[in-house]
Amino acid sequence: MLLINIISIVIPSLNTVKYIEQCLNSVASQTINNFEVICVDAGSTDGTTEIIENFVRRDKRFLLISSNVKSYGYQMNLGIKSAKGKYLGIIEPDDFLDANAFESLVNIAEKNNCDIVVLETGLGGKTDATNIEKTSVLSVITS
């Protein structure tokens, strides 16, 4: 039986070498494993691409899509078109997550039959998922 990815994560990047490794490490360290990470790089020249390529070589959950178009919207569309998961997530390359963030968000979505679960972080911020159901920046939207 083929394991279906529960989450597809899209991470856009352009010259984010200062942050990308910490971001990708936080994603790789999640407590659930059935997810895919679609990194869409818009032609970085600072070493960002090489860091992503290292993750792709080490971890089959990671994919790199390279683009010459330096447009956030274009990057997002490329990533979304490649996504195969039940849920879609977008993580900015200067953000990083607690190890249980995906598990907490999926549990909330499944428990509440949500269409959208939104968790916001500050610029370069860490997402603390330990009390995720009580945080004021969590939006749960159901149909």
PDB file of C-alpha atoms in Angstrom:
ATOM      1  CA  MET A   1       0.000   0.000   0.000  1.00  0.00           C
ATOM      2  CA  LEU A   2       1.352   3.413  -0.982  1.00  0.00           C
ATOM      3  CA  LEU A   3       1.619   5.948   1.835  1.00  0.00           C
ATOM      4  CA  ILE A   4      -0.091   9.187   0.811  1.00  0.00           C
ATOM      5  CA  ASN A   5       1.483  12.438   1.934  1.00  0.00           C
ATOM      6  CA  ILE A   6      -0.787  14.132   4.425  1.00  0.00           C
ATOM      7  CA  ILE A   7       0.848  17.535   3.850  1.00  0.00           C
ATOM      8  CA  SER A   8       2.557  19.223   0.938  1.00  0.00           C
ATOM      9  CA  ILE A   9       4.726  22.113   2.079  1.00  0.00           C
ATOM     10  CA  VAL A  10       5.778  24.812  -0.386  1.00  0.00           C
ATOM     11  CA  ILE A  11       8.828  26.891   0.533  1.00  0.00           C
ATOM     12  CA  PRO A  12       9.700  29.730  -1.865  1.00  0.00           C
ATOM     13  CA  SER A  13      13.256  31.019  -1.822  1.00  0.00           C
ATOM     14  CA  LEU A  14      15.468  33.662  -3.342  1.00  0.00           C
ATOM     15  CA  ASN A  15      18.827  34.375  -1.728  1.00  0.00           C
ATOM     16  CA  THR A  16      17.842  33.215   1.761  1.00  0.00           C
ATOM     17  CA  VAL A  17      21.101  31.509   2.732  1.00  0.00           C
ATOM     18  CA  LYS A  18      20.994  33.079   6.218  1.00  0.00           C
ATOM     19  CA  TYR A  19      17.734  31.302   7.083  1.00  0.00           C
ATOM     20  CA  ILE A  20      17.010  28.394   4.744  1.00  0.00           C
ATOM     21  CA  GLU A  21      18.983  25.682   6.545  1.00  0.00           C
ATOM     22  CA  GLN A  22      17.300  26.350   9.899  1.00  0.00           C
ATOM     23  CA  CYS A  23      13.914  26.413   8.168  1.00  0.00           C
ATOM     24  CA  LEU A  24      14.515  23.119   6.346  1.00  0.00           C
ATOM     25  CA  ASN A  25      15.923  21.458   9.473  1.00  0.00           C
ATOM     26  CA  SER A  26      12.797  22.400  11.410  1.00  0.00           C
ATOM     27  CA  VAL A  27      10.625  20.903   8.664  1.00  0.00           C
ATOM     28  CA  ALA A  28      12.715  17.724   8.399  1.00  0.00           C
ATOM     29  CA  SER A  29      12.452  17.238  12.186  1.00  0.00           C
ATOM     30  CA  GLN A  30       8.644  17.079  12.344  1.00  0.00           C
ATOM     31  CA  THR A  31       7.036  14.379  14.489  1.00  0.00           C
ATOM     32  CA  ILE A  32       5.043  13.102  11.505  1.00  0.00           C
ATOM     33  CA  ASN A  33       6.870  11.825   8.443  1.00  0.00           C
ATOM     34  CA  ASN A  34       4.292  11.547   5.684  1.00  0.00           C
ATOM     35  CA  PHE A  35       4.773  14.922   4.064  1.00  0.00           C
ATOM     36  CA  GLU A  36       6.537  16.361   1.053  1.00  0.00           C
ATOM     37  CA  VAL A  37       8.508  19.593   0.862  1.00  0.00           C
ATOM     38  CA  ILE A  38       8.514  21.469  -2.420  1.00  0.00           C
ATOM     39  CA  CYS A  39      11.248  24.093  -2.430  1.00  0.00           C
ATOM     40  CA  VAL A  40      10.850  26.562  -5.285  1.00  0.00           C
ATOM     41  CA  ASP A  41      13.977  28.616  -5.822  1.00  0.00           C
ATOM     42  CA  ALA A  42      13.940  31.688  -8.071  1.00  0.00           C
ATOM     43  CA  GLY A  43      17.591  31.648  -9.088  1.00  0.00           C
ATOM     44  CA  SER A  44      19.435  32.219  -5.823  1.00  0.00           C
ATOM     45  CA  THR A  45      23.091  33.206  -6.159  1.00  0.00           C
ATOM     46  CA  ASP A  46      24.121  33.139  -2.478  1.00  0.00           C
ATOM     47  CA  GLY A  47      24.320  29.392  -1.761  1.00  0.00           C
ATOM     48  CA  THR A  48      20.626  28.861  -1.004  1.00  0.00           C
ATOM     49  CA  THR A  49      20.201  26.438  -3.898  1.00  0.00           C
ATOM     50  CA  GLU A  50      23.136  24.310  -2.772  1.00  0.00           C
ATOM     51  CA  ILE A  51      21.695  23.978   0.746  1.00  0.00           C
ATOM     52  CA  ILE A  52      18.345  22.872  -0.687  1.00  0.00           C
ATOM     53  CA  GLU A  53      20.103  20.414  -3.030  1.00  0.00           C
ATOM     54  CA  ASN A  54      21.817  18.844   0.007  1.00  0.00           C
ATOM     55  CA  PHE A  55      18.421  18.282   1.642  1.00  0.00           C
ATOM     56  CA  VAL A  56      17.044  16.791  -1.583  1.00  0.00           C
ATOM     57  CA  ARG A  57      19.968  14.329  -1.748  1.00  0.00           C
ATOM     58  CA  ARG A  58      19.582  13.300   1.927  1.00  0.00           C
ATOM     59  CA  ASP A  59      15.802  13.203   2.292  1.00  0.00           C
ATOM     60  CA  LYS A  60      13.404  11.834  -0.324  1.00  0.00           C
ATOM     61  CA  ARG A  61      10.607  14.030   1.058  1.00  0.00           C
ATOM     62  CA  PHE A  62      12.350  17.139  -0.326  1.00  0.00           C
ATOM     63  CA  LEU A  63      12.043  18.339  -3.925  1.00  0.00           C
ATOM     64  CA  LEU A  64      13.679  21.342  -5.602  1.00  0.00           C
ATOM     65  CA  ILE A  65      12.029  23.220  -8.433  1.00  0.00           C
ATOM     66  CA  SER A  66      14.270  25.860  -9.996  1.00  0.00           C
ATOM     67  CA  SER A  67      12.871  28.862 -11.816  1.00  0.00           C
ATOM     68  CA  ASN A  68      14.350  31.910 -13.523  1.00  0.00           C
ATOM     69  CA  VAL A  69      11.205  33.912 -12.773  1.00  0.00           C
ATOM     70  CA  LYS A  70      11.679  36.077  -9.682  1.00  0.00           C
ATOM     71  CA  SER A  71       8.012  36.308  -8.746  1.00  0.00           C
ATOM     72  CA  TYR A  72       6.573  35.117  -5.440  1.00  0.00           C
ATOM     73  CA  GLY A  73       3.235  34.328  -7.080  1.00  0.00           C
ATOM     74  CA  TYR A  74       4.914  32.340  -9.830  1.00  0.00           C
ATOM     75  CA  GLN A  75       6.927  30.371  -7.259  1.00  0.00           C
ATOM     76  CA  MET A  76       3.788  29.612  -5.255  1.00  0.00           C
ATOM     77  CA  ASN A  77       1.911  28.455  -8.357  1.00  0.00           C
ATOM     78  CA  LEU A  78       4.773  26.132  -9.348  1.00  0.00           C
ATOM     79  CA  GLY A  79       4.817  24.604  -5.874  1.00  0.00           C
ATOM     80  CA  ILE A  80       1.049  24.260  -5.619  1.00  0.00           C
ATOM     81  CA  LYS A  81       0.859  22.565  -9.039  1.00  0.00           C
ATOM     82  CA  SER A  82       3.374  19.965  -7.833  1.00  0.00           C
ATOM     83  CA  ALA A  83       1.656  19.338  -4.479  1.00  0.00           C
ATOM     84  CA  LYS A  84       0.159  15.893  -3.889  1.00  0.00           C
ATOM     85  CA  GLY A  85      -0.761  16.038  -0.197  1.00  0.00           C
ATOM     86  CA  LYS A  86      -4.174  16.097   1.408  1.00  0.00           C
ATOM     87  CA  TYR A  87      -3.272  19.448   2.999  1.00  0.00           C
ATOM     88  CA  LEU A  88      -1.187  22.295   1.617  1.00  0.00           C
ATOM     89  CA  GLY A  89       1.122  24.431   3.717  1.00  0.00           C
ATOM     90  CA  ILE A  90       3.305  27.405   2.906  1.00  0.00           C
ATOM     91  CA  ILE A  91       6.365  28.181   4.994  1.00  0.00           C
ATOM     92  CA  GLU A  92       8.493  31.239   4.427  1.00  0.00           C
ATOM     93  CA  PRO A  93      12.227  30.443   4.345  1.00  0.00           C
ATOM     94  CA  ASP A  94      12.970  32.729   7.313  1.00  0.00           C
ATOM     95  CA  ASP A  95      10.523  30.896   9.600  1.00  0.00           C
ATOM     96  CA  PHE A  96      11.052  27.700  11.539  1.00  0.00           C
ATOM     97  CA  LEU A  97       8.713  25.367  13.382  1.00  0.00           C
ATOM     98  CA  ASP A  98       8.515  23.361  16.558  1.00  0.00           C
ATOM     99  CA  ALA A  99       8.866  19.647  15.885  1.00  0.00           C
ATOM    100  CA  ASN A 100       5.171  18.973  16.529  1.00  0.00           C
ATOM    101  CA  ALA A 101       3.738  21.802  14.380  1.00  0.00           C
ATOM    102  CA  PHE A 102       2.548  19.627  11.474  1.00  0.00           C
ATOM    103  CA  GLU A 103       1.102  17.011  13.799  1.00  0.00           C
ATOM    104  CA  SER A 104      -0.787  19.669  15.777  1.00  0.00           C
ATOM    105  CA  LEU A 105      -2.162  21.366  12.660  1.00  0.00           C
ATOM    106  CA  VAL A 106      -3.255  18.074  11.088  1.00  0.00           C
ATOM    107  CA  ASN A 107      -4.921  17.009  14.349  1.00  0.00           C
ATOM    108  CA  ILE A 108      -6.852  20.295  14.487  1.00  0.00           C
ATOM    109  CA  ALA A 109      -7.880  20.002  10.834  1.00  0.00           C
ATOM    110  CA  GLU A 110      -9.015  16.397  11.222  1.00  0.00           C
ATOM    111  CA  LYS A 111     -10.752  16.921  14.579  1.00  0.00           C
ATOM    112  CA  ASN A 112     -12.713  19.949  13.331  1.00  0.00           C
ATOM    113  CA  ASN A 113     -13.161  18.880   9.692  1.00  0.00           C
ATOM    114  CA  CYS A 114     -11.421  22.092   8.645  1.00  0.00           C
ATOM    115  CA  ASP A 115     -10.899  23.427   5.182  1.00  0.00           C
ATOM    116  CA  ILE A 116      -8.234  25.868   6.392  1.00  0.00           C
ATOM    117  CA  VAL A 117      -6.025  26.067   9.471  1.00  0.00           C
ATOM    118  CA  VAL A 118      -3.826  29.172   9.608  1.00  0.00           C
ATOM    119  CA  LEU A 119      -0.901  29.639  11.938  1.00  0.00           C
ATOM    120  CA  GLU A 120       0.989  32.893  11.635  1.00  0.00           C
ATOM    121  CA  THR A 121       4.501  33.662  12.835  1.00  0.00           C
ATOM    122  CA  GLY A 122       6.464  36.860  13.059  1.00  0.00           C
ATOM    123  CA  LEU A 123       9.269  37.685  10.649  1.00  0.00           C
ATOM    124  CA  GLY A 124      12.009  35.150  11.177  1.00  0.00           C
ATOM    125  CA  GLY A 125       9.895  33.720  13.952  1.00  0.00           C
ATOM    126  CA  LYS A 126       9.517  30.334  15.502  1.00  0.00           C
ATOM    127  CA  THR A 127       6.140  28.669  15.547  1.00  0.00           C
ATOM    128  CA  ASP A 128       5.412  27.236  18.977  1.00  0.00           C
ATOM    129  CA  ALA A 129       2.898  24.454  18.510  1.00  0.00           C
ATOM    130  CA  THR A 130       2.717  23.289  22.114  1.00  0.00           C
ATOM    131  CA  ASN A 131      -0.452  25.302  22.835  1.00  0.00           C
ATOM    132  CA  ILE A 132      -1.543  25.708  19.254  1.00  0.00           C
ATOM    133  CA  GLU A 133      -5.262  25.222  19.942  1.00  0.00           C
ATOM    134  CA  LYS A 134      -5.255  28.130  22.404  1.00  0.00           C
ATOM    135  CA  THR A 135      -3.213  30.654  20.439  1.00  0.00           C
ATOM    136  CA  SER A 136      -4.953  33.811  19.237  1.00  0.00           C
ATOM    137  CA  VAL A 137      -3.275  33.720  15.822  1.00  0.00           C
ATOM    138  CA  LEU A 138      -4.790  30.380  14.874  1.00  0.00           C
ATOM    139  CA  SER A 139      -7.716  30.538  12.492  1.00  0.00           C
ATOM    140  CA  VAL A 140      -9.839  27.449  11.988  1.00  0.00           C
ATOM    141  CA  ILE A 141     -12.259  27.659   9.080  1.00  0.00           C
ATOM    142  CA  THR A 142     -14.821  24.982   8.314  1.00  0.00           C
ATOM    143  CA  SER A 143     -17.370  24.785   5.524  1.00  0.00           C
TER     144      SER A 143
END
